[in-house]
GROMACS .gro file of C-alpha atoms in nm:
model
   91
    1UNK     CA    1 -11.268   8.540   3.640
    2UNK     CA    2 -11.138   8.806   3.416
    3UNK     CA    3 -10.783   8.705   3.374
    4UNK     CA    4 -10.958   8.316   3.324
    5UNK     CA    5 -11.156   8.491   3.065
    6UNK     CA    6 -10.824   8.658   2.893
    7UNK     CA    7 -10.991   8.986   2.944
    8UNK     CA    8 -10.627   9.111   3.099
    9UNK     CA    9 -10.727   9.524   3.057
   10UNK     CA   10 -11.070   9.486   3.234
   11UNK     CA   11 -10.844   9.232   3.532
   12UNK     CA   12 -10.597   9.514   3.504
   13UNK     CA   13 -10.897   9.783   3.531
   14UNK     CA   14 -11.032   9.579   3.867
   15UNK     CA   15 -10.703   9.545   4.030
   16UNK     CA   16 -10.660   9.922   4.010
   17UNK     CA   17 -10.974  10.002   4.147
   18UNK     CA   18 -10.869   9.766   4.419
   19UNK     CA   19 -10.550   9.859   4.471
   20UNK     CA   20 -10.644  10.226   4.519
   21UNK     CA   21 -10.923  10.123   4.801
   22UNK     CA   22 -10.685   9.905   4.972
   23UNK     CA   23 -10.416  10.194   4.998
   24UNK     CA   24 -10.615  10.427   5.175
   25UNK     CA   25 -10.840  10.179   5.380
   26UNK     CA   26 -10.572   9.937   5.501
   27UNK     CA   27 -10.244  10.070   5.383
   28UNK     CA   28  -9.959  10.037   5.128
   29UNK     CA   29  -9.769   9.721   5.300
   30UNK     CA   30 -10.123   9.535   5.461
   31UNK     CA   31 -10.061   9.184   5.293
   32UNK     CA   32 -10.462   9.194   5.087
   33UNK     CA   33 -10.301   9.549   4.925
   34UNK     CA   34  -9.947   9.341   4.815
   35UNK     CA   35 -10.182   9.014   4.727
   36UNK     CA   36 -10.359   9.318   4.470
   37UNK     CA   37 -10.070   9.437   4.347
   38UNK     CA   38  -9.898   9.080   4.272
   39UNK     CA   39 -10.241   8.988   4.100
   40UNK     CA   40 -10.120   9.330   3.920
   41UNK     CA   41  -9.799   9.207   3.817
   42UNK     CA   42  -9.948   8.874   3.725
   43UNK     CA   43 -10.217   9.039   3.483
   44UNK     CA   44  -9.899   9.286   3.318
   45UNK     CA   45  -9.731   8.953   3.228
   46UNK     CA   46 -10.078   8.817   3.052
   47UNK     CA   47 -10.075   9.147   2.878
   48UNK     CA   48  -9.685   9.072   2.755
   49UNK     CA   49  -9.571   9.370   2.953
   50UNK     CA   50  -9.266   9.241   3.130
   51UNK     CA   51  -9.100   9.586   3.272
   52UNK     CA   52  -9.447   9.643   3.459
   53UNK     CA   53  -9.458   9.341   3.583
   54UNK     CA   54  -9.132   9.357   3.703
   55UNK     CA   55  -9.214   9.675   3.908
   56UNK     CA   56  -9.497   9.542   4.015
   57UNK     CA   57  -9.342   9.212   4.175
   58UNK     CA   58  -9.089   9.420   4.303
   59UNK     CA   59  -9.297   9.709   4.480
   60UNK     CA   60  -9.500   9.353   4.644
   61UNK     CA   61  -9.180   9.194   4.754
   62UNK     CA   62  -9.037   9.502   4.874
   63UNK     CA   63  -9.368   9.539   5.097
   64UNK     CA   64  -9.420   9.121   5.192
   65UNK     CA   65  -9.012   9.220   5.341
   66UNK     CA   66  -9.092   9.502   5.540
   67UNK     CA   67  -9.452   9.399   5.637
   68UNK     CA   68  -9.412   8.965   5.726
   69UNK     CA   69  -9.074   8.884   5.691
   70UNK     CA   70  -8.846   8.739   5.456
   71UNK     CA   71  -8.964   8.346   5.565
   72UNK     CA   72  -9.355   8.447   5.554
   73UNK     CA   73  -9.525   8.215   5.268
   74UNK     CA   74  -9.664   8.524   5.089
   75UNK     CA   75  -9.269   8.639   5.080
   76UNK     CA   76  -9.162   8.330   4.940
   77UNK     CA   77  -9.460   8.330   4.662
   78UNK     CA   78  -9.405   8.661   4.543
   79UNK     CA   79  -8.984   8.586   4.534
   80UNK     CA   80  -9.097   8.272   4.356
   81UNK     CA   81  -9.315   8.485   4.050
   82UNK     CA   82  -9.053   8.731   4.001
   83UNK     CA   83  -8.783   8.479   3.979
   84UNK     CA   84  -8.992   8.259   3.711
   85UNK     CA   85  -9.076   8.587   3.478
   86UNK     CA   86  -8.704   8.726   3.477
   87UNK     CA   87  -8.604   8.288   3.400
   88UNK     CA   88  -8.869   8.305   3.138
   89UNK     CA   89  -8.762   8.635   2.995
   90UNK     CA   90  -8.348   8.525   2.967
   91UNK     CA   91  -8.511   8.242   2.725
   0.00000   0.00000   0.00000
């Protein structure tokens, strides 16, 4: 609702909050921790901040590898984002 809103810092703020629950409850590679931390990435590209998203989409992918597999859907999605923002960014 926040990032629908444009409010990208309080999305950002909520994602963090997440993210930091989700590390030490489930783990750093459980698939709801990389779904937070693609949201993440998603919000630093609302906010214009392209090397942050870029670490962000790569920490996720890294994880979605390691956790489900190169061929899981939630693999393929995150691949897809990070290929999309570094298109976008080459113009």
């Amino acid at each position: 609702l926040l990032k629908k809103m444009e409010d990208y810092e309080g999305a950002l703020d909520f994602y963090q909050q997440a993210n930091r629950v989700q590390e030490k409850v489930l783990g750093k590679t459980h698939p709801s921790t990389l779904t937070t931390i693609m949201n993440m990435a998603n919000t630093h590209m609302g906010l214009k901040d392209i090397t942050k998203a870029e670490e962000m989409y790569r920490l996720a992918l890294d994880g979605y590898e390691r956790s489900l597999g190169k061929g899981h859907e939630d693999t393929k999605r995150c691949a897809r984002n990070l290929a999309f923002m570094l298109l976008r960014e080459q113009g």
